[in-house]
Amino acid sequence: MKSSLFTLTILSLACGAAAAQSPASSPAQKPRWAFGLGAAVSDSVYAGEGTRVKPVPLLTYEGERFFWRGIGGGVHLLQQDGLSLDATLSGRMDGIDRKDFGTRELAERGINRALLEDRDDGLDLGLAATWRGSMGQLELGLRQDVTSASKGYEASLKYGYPFQWGGARIVPNVGISHMSKKLANYYYGTLPEEVARGVVSYQPGSAAVPRVGVDVMRPFAGRWMFIGGVSYKKLPSKMSDSPLVEKDKNGSVSAFFGVSRGF
């Protein structure tokens, strides 16, 4: 079963964990590896999909120029005075197989599951800028699908305020992402080939999706690290009204927990 809806949470938590384990990459640092395993739990908004639990392997590499964090990596283009600019490549596993929808739940929205197409995963190329200072950390991102899936893009803004408590690094955060028309229509709308078969035509268009969450990183036993986090994202009405979305569902809670060891 393909991953959906909680993938961005997995990405942000995995990347946050990697950054926590190597918080001050610099030319003087040697490359560092970390390996681990986690689990993601999500209350899906898709009709009939329900709660999902999925194991997630954690692999981190932090080099002078290159890095890999979870299911994404990239190249440091600039690192100076708390500001970093990276070129990134990451998987967008927001796809869902037709069979993972609930037949009854779709029927309540006027959809025959047999007439739907799968939504494929994608591969995003992008830029990410991060500023860290005494007032917290601000992250800006732009990702473009470079496959034949949605062919859309997403722009995101996230603010977090890290603090230490009981040996743990805790980062409450808020953010918002802008999904382009092509991206939102592909994952939350009906496709032209589906409409040609008799499925109702629905295209939400571009949309802004706000979210709030908290991430926790707690080192223990030397090189080991506990990683955890919870987030909630609110779907705008143009997305929650989609016939692909569970009736009366307008948001999703996601959680992630894992353990990794640095080398």
Tab-separated table of C-alpha atoms in Angstrom:
chain	number	residue	atom	x	y	z
A	1	MET	CA	0.000	0.000	0.000
A	2	LYS	CA	1.391	3.348	-1.021
A	3	SER	CA	2.175	6.015	1.564
A	4	SER	CA	-0.075	9.087	1.667
A	5	LEU	CA	-0.838	12.254	3.625
A	6	PHE	CA	1.660	11.672	6.464
A	7	THR	CA	4.702	11.613	4.177
A	8	LEU	CA	5.527	15.284	4.747
A	9	THR	CA	5.447	14.623	8.479
A	10	ILE	CA	7.866	11.730	8.087
A	11	LEU	CA	10.161	13.885	5.975
A	12	SER	CA	10.204	16.795	8.398
A	13	LEU	CA	10.759	14.584	11.432
A	14	ALA	CA	13.447	12.491	9.785
A	15	CYS	CA	15.235	15.599	8.569
A	16	GLY	CA	14.864	17.234	11.970
A	17	ALA	CA	16.352	14.189	13.626
A	18	ALA	CA	19.262	14.201	11.235
A	19	ALA	CA	19.890	17.859	11.880
A	20	ALA	CA	19.718	17.253	15.611
A	21	GLN	CA	22.345	14.558	15.403
A	22	SER	CA	24.627	16.775	13.315
A	23	PRO	CA	23.550	20.293	14.262
A	24	ALA	CA	26.524	22.255	13.058
A	25	SER	CA	27.764	20.940	9.752
A	26	SER	CA	30.899	22.758	8.710
A	27	PRO	CA	33.957	22.152	6.524
A	28	ALA	CA	35.818	21.032	9.657
A	29	GLN	CA	33.386	18.177	10.284
A	30	LYS	CA	33.884	14.681	8.978
A	31	PRO	CA	30.974	12.934	7.239
A	32	ARG	CA	28.650	11.192	9.660
A	33	TRP	CA	26.258	8.295	9.263
A	34	ALA	CA	23.232	7.320	11.321
A	35	PHE	CA	20.979	4.287	10.982
A	36	GLY	CA	17.697	3.521	12.661
A	37	LEU	CA	14.090	2.424	12.423
A	38	GLY	CA	10.857	4.254	13.102
A	39	ALA	CA	7.103	3.925	12.765
A	40	ALA	CA	4.605	6.412	11.370
A	41	VAL	CA	0.946	6.506	12.360
A	42	SER	CA	-1.620	8.598	10.519
A	43	ASP	CA	-5.336	9.201	10.576
A	44	SER	CA	-5.876	9.392	6.814
A	45	VAL	CA	-8.419	11.792	5.342
A	46	TYR	CA	-9.002	9.625	2.266
A	47	ALA	CA	-12.423	7.952	2.144
A	48	GLY	CA	-12.342	4.560	3.839
A	49	GLU	CA	-8.583	4.342	4.328
A	50	GLY	CA	-8.658	4.683	8.134
A	51	THR	CA	-5.629	4.665	10.421
A	52	ARG	CA	-2.314	3.591	8.960
A	53	VAL	CA	0.806	2.295	10.681
A	54	LYS	CA	3.966	1.955	8.633
A	55	PRO	CA	7.580	1.090	9.536
A	56	VAL	CA	10.085	3.670	8.266
A	57	PRO	CA	13.829	2.998	7.871
A	58	LEU	CA	16.015	5.925	8.916
A	59	LEU	CA	19.248	6.565	7.077
A	60	THR	CA	21.258	9.745	7.554
A	61	TYR	CA	24.479	10.947	5.987
A	62	GLU	CA	25.912	14.379	6.804
A	63	GLY	CA	28.918	15.411	4.719
A	64	GLU	CA	30.670	18.668	4.007
A	65	ARG	CA	28.599	19.267	0.863
A	66	PHE	CA	26.256	16.313	0.424
A	67	PHE	CA	23.601	14.989	2.787
A	68	TRP	CA	20.897	12.342	2.943
A	69	ARG	CA	18.074	12.435	5.499
A	70	GLY	CA	15.323	9.827	5.544
A	71	ILE	CA	13.882	9.689	2.017
A	72	GLY	CA	15.488	12.867	0.730
A	73	GLY	CA	18.904	14.417	0.236
A	74	GLY	CA	20.748	17.175	-1.491
A	75	VAL	CA	23.700	19.509	-1.745
A	76	HIS	CA	24.629	22.444	0.491
A	77	LEU	CA	24.916	25.467	-1.802
A	78	LEU	CA	25.521	27.997	0.985
A	79	GLN	CA	26.248	27.805	4.710
A	80	GLN	CA	27.019	31.099	6.431
A	81	ASP	CA	26.116	32.824	9.720
A	82	GLY	CA	23.082	30.696	10.544
A	83	LEU	CA	21.813	30.716	6.959
A	84	SER	CA	21.862	27.695	4.697
A	85	LEU	CA	20.649	27.137	1.144
A	86	ASP	CA	20.306	23.611	-0.226
A	87	ALA	CA	19.371	21.984	-3.498
A	88	THR	CA	17.177	19.010	-2.639
A	89	LEU	CA	15.850	15.793	-4.129
A	90	SER	CA	13.078	13.980	-2.260
A	91	GLY	CA	10.374	11.410	-2.736
A	92	ARG	CA	6.759	12.513	-2.654
A	93	MET	CA	4.947	9.365	-1.609
A	94	ASP	CA	1.470	10.886	-1.490
A	95	GLY	CA	0.158	8.319	-3.953
A	96	ILE	CA	-2.687	5.962	-3.158
A	97	ASP	CA	-3.828	2.777	-4.903
A	98	ARG	CA	-7.450	2.638	-5.977
A	99	LYS	CA	-7.995	-0.490	-3.873
A	100	ASP	CA	-6.988	1.364	-0.684
A	101	PHE	CA	-10.116	3.504	-0.800
A	102	GLY	CA	-13.236	2.185	0.936
A	103	THR	CA	-15.949	1.098	-1.508
A	104	ARG	CA	-18.814	2.075	0.803
A	105	GLU	CA	-17.251	5.376	1.875
A	106	LEU	CA	-16.632	6.386	-1.740
A	107	ALA	CA	-20.179	5.403	-2.670
A	108	GLU	CA	-21.445	7.790	0.022
A	109	ARG	CA	-19.607	10.539	-1.860
A	110	GLY	CA	-21.083	9.413	-5.195
A	111	ILE	CA	-17.939	7.657	-6.463
A	112	ASN	CA	-17.618	4.145	-7.922
A	113	ARG	CA	-14.180	2.927	-6.825
A	114	ALA	CA	-13.829	0.727	-9.921
A	115	LEU	CA	-13.799	3.851	-12.099
A	116	LEU	CA	-10.848	5.489	-10.322
A	117	GLU	CA	-7.165	5.533	-11.252
A	118	ASP	CA	-4.221	5.049	-8.903
A	119	ARG	CA	-2.473	8.229	-7.737
A	120	ASP	CA	1.266	7.691	-8.275
A	121	ASP	CA	4.142	8.714	-6.057
A	122	GLY	CA	6.455	11.439	-7.344
A	123	LEU	CA	10.016	12.698	-7.170
A	124	ASP	CA	10.579	16.349	-6.234
A	125	LEU	CA	13.490	18.603	-7.087
A	126	GLY	CA	13.713	21.754	-5.028
A	127	LEU	CA	15.432	24.468	-3.036
A	128	ALA	CA	15.376	24.825	0.748
A	129	ALA	CA	16.556	27.826	2.766
A	130	THR	CA	16.937	27.727	6.555
A	131	TRP	CA	17.733	30.552	8.947
A	132	ARG	CA	18.663	29.809	12.566
A	133	GLY	CA	19.023	32.457	15.261
A	134	SER	CA	18.149	33.345	18.845
A	135	MET	CA	14.496	33.818	17.864
A	136	GLY	CA	14.161	30.291	16.481
A	137	GLN	CA	14.450	28.778	13.034
A	138	LEU	CA	12.664	29.634	9.811
A	139	GLU	CA	12.497	27.246	6.861
A	140	LEU	CA	11.443	28.071	3.310
A	141	GLY	CA	11.047	25.396	0.666
A	142	LEU	CA	10.039	24.969	-2.959
A	143	ARG	CA	9.550	21.526	-4.499
A	144	GLN	CA	8.633	20.639	-8.086
A	145	ASP	CA	7.498	17.201	-9.222
A	146	VAL	CA	9.885	16.085	-11.966
A	147	THR	CA	8.033	12.854	-12.796
A	148	SER	CA	4.856	12.280	-14.781
A	149	ALA	CA	2.705	12.089	-11.635
A	150	SER	CA	1.186	15.456	-10.691
A	151	LYS	CA	3.728	17.726	-12.429
A	152	GLY	CA	2.832	20.270	-9.753
A	153	TYR	CA	4.818	22.189	-7.158
A	154	GLU	CA	4.618	23.007	-3.458
A	155	ALA	CA	5.940	26.039	-1.574
A	156	SER	CA	6.248	25.827	2.208
A	157	LEU	CA	7.035	28.025	5.190
A	158	LYS	CA	7.757	26.638	8.660
A	159	TYR	CA	8.766	28.300	11.928
A	160	GLY	CA	10.057	26.448	14.963
A	161	TYR	CA	11.445	27.437	18.345
A	162	PRO	CA	13.868	24.808	19.707
A	163	PHE	CA	14.543	24.553	23.427
A	164	GLN	CA	16.197	22.069	25.776
A	165	TRP	CA	14.247	20.328	28.531
A	166	GLY	CA	15.395	17.359	30.588
A	167	GLY	CA	18.122	16.493	28.100
A	168	ALA	CA	15.694	16.543	25.165
A	169	ARG	CA	15.563	18.965	22.257
A	170	ILE	CA	11.950	20.033	21.739
A	171	VAL	CA	10.805	22.010	18.718
A	172	PRO	CA	7.218	23.329	18.677
A	173	ASN	CA	6.478	24.482	15.155
A	174	VAL	CA	3.843	25.958	12.882
A	175	GLY	CA	3.809	26.062	9.125
A	176	ILE	CA	1.833	26.415	5.950
A	177	SER	CA	2.251	24.928	2.506
A	178	HIS	CA	0.878	26.134	-0.821
A	179	MET	CA	-0.060	23.335	-3.205
A	180	SER	CA	-0.224	24.310	-6.859
A	181	LYS	CA	-3.340	23.645	-8.920
A	182	LYS	CA	-1.814	20.622	-10.644
A	183	LEU	CA	-0.618	19.108	-7.367
A	184	ALA	CA	-3.904	19.592	-5.493
A	185	ASN	CA	-6.027	18.481	-8.437
A	186	TYR	CA	-4.026	15.277	-8.846
A	187	TYR	CA	-4.201	14.110	-5.219
A	188	TYR	CA	-7.543	15.637	-4.181
A	189	GLY	CA	-9.478	15.943	-7.417
A	190	THR	CA	-10.823	13.608	-10.076
A	191	LEU	CA	-8.787	12.987	-13.223
A	192	PRO	CA	-9.948	13.632	-16.804
A	193	GLU	CA	-9.895	9.909	-17.651
A	194	GLU	CA	-12.068	9.219	-14.596
A	195	VAL	CA	-14.540	11.924	-15.575
A	196	ALA	CA	-14.726	10.363	-19.056
A	197	ARG	CA	-15.901	7.123	-17.378
A	198	GLY	CA	-18.699	8.922	-15.532
A	199	VAL	CA	-16.984	10.029	-12.302
A	200	VAL	CA	-18.087	13.446	-11.070
A	201	SER	CA	-15.717	16.238	-12.105
A	202	TYR	CA	-14.014	17.869	-9.133
A	203	GLN	CA	-10.888	20.052	-9.114
A	204	PRO	CA	-10.058	21.956	-5.919
A	205	GLY	CA	-7.400	24.144	-7.529
A	206	SER	CA	-4.447	25.603	-5.647
A	207	ALA	CA	-4.759	25.529	-1.872
A	208	ALA	CA	-2.976	26.525	1.333
A	209	VAL	CA	-2.673	23.848	4.043
A	210	PRO	CA	-1.709	25.002	7.587
A	211	ARG	CA	-0.168	22.695	10.151
A	212	VAL	CA	1.064	22.717	13.749
A	213	GLY	CA	3.255	20.217	15.540
A	214	VAL	CA	6.025	19.414	17.968
A	215	ASP	CA	9.205	17.381	17.396
A	216	VAL	CA	11.315	15.777	20.120
A	217	MET	CA	14.898	14.481	19.904
A	218	ARG	CA	16.462	12.846	22.959
A	219	PRO	CA	20.009	11.417	22.928
A	220	PHE	CA	20.743	8.427	25.141
A	221	ALA	CA	23.426	5.775	25.674
A	222	GLY	CA	26.111	7.701	23.823
A	223	ARG	CA	25.370	7.758	20.099
A	224	TRP	CA	21.734	6.694	20.267
A	225	MET	CA	18.859	9.101	19.566
A	226	PHE	CA	15.129	8.881	20.220
A	227	ILE	CA	13.053	10.753	17.644
A	228	GLY	CA	9.372	11.565	18.022
A	229	GLY	CA	6.760	14.018	16.985
A	230	VAL	CA	3.098	14.782	16.462
A	231	SER	CA	1.490	17.133	13.959
A	232	TYR	CA	-1.956	18.199	12.809
A	233	LYS	CA	-2.823	19.623	9.419
A	234	LYS	CA	-6.077	21.346	8.522
A	235	LEU	CA	-7.551	20.865	5.072
A	236	PRO	CA	-9.230	23.905	3.514
A	237	SER	CA	-12.863	23.376	2.518
A	238	LYS	CA	-12.014	23.059	-1.173
A	239	MET	CA	-9.998	19.927	-0.294
A	240	SER	CA	-12.225	18.476	2.438
A	241	ASP	CA	-15.184	18.765	0.029
A	242	SER	CA	-13.418	16.446	-2.424
A	243	PRO	CA	-15.344	13.228	-3.134
A	244	LEU	CA	-12.094	11.358	-2.464
A	245	VAL	CA	-11.998	12.593	1.144
A	246	GLU	CA	-13.855	10.977	4.058
A	247	LYS	CA	-17.196	12.671	4.693
A	248	ASP	CA	-17.006	15.359	7.416
A	249	LYS	CA	-13.216	14.954	7.615
A	250	ASN	CA	-11.271	18.214	7.510
A	251	GLY	CA	-7.935	17.433	9.128
A	252	SER	CA	-5.365	14.756	9.885
A	253	VAL	CA	-3.244	13.878	12.929
A	254	SER	CA	0.120	12.217	12.303
A	255	ALA	CA	2.728	10.843	14.683
A	256	PHE	CA	6.211	9.452	14.241
A	257	PHE	CA	8.537	7.619	16.630
A	258	GLY	CA	11.941	6.128	15.996
A	259	VAL	CA	15.400	5.298	17.280
A	260	SER	CA	18.701	5.756	15.457
A	261	ARG	CA	22.399	5.394	16.150
A	262	GLY	CA	25.137	7.672	14.857
A	263	PHE	CA	28.520	6.430	13.579
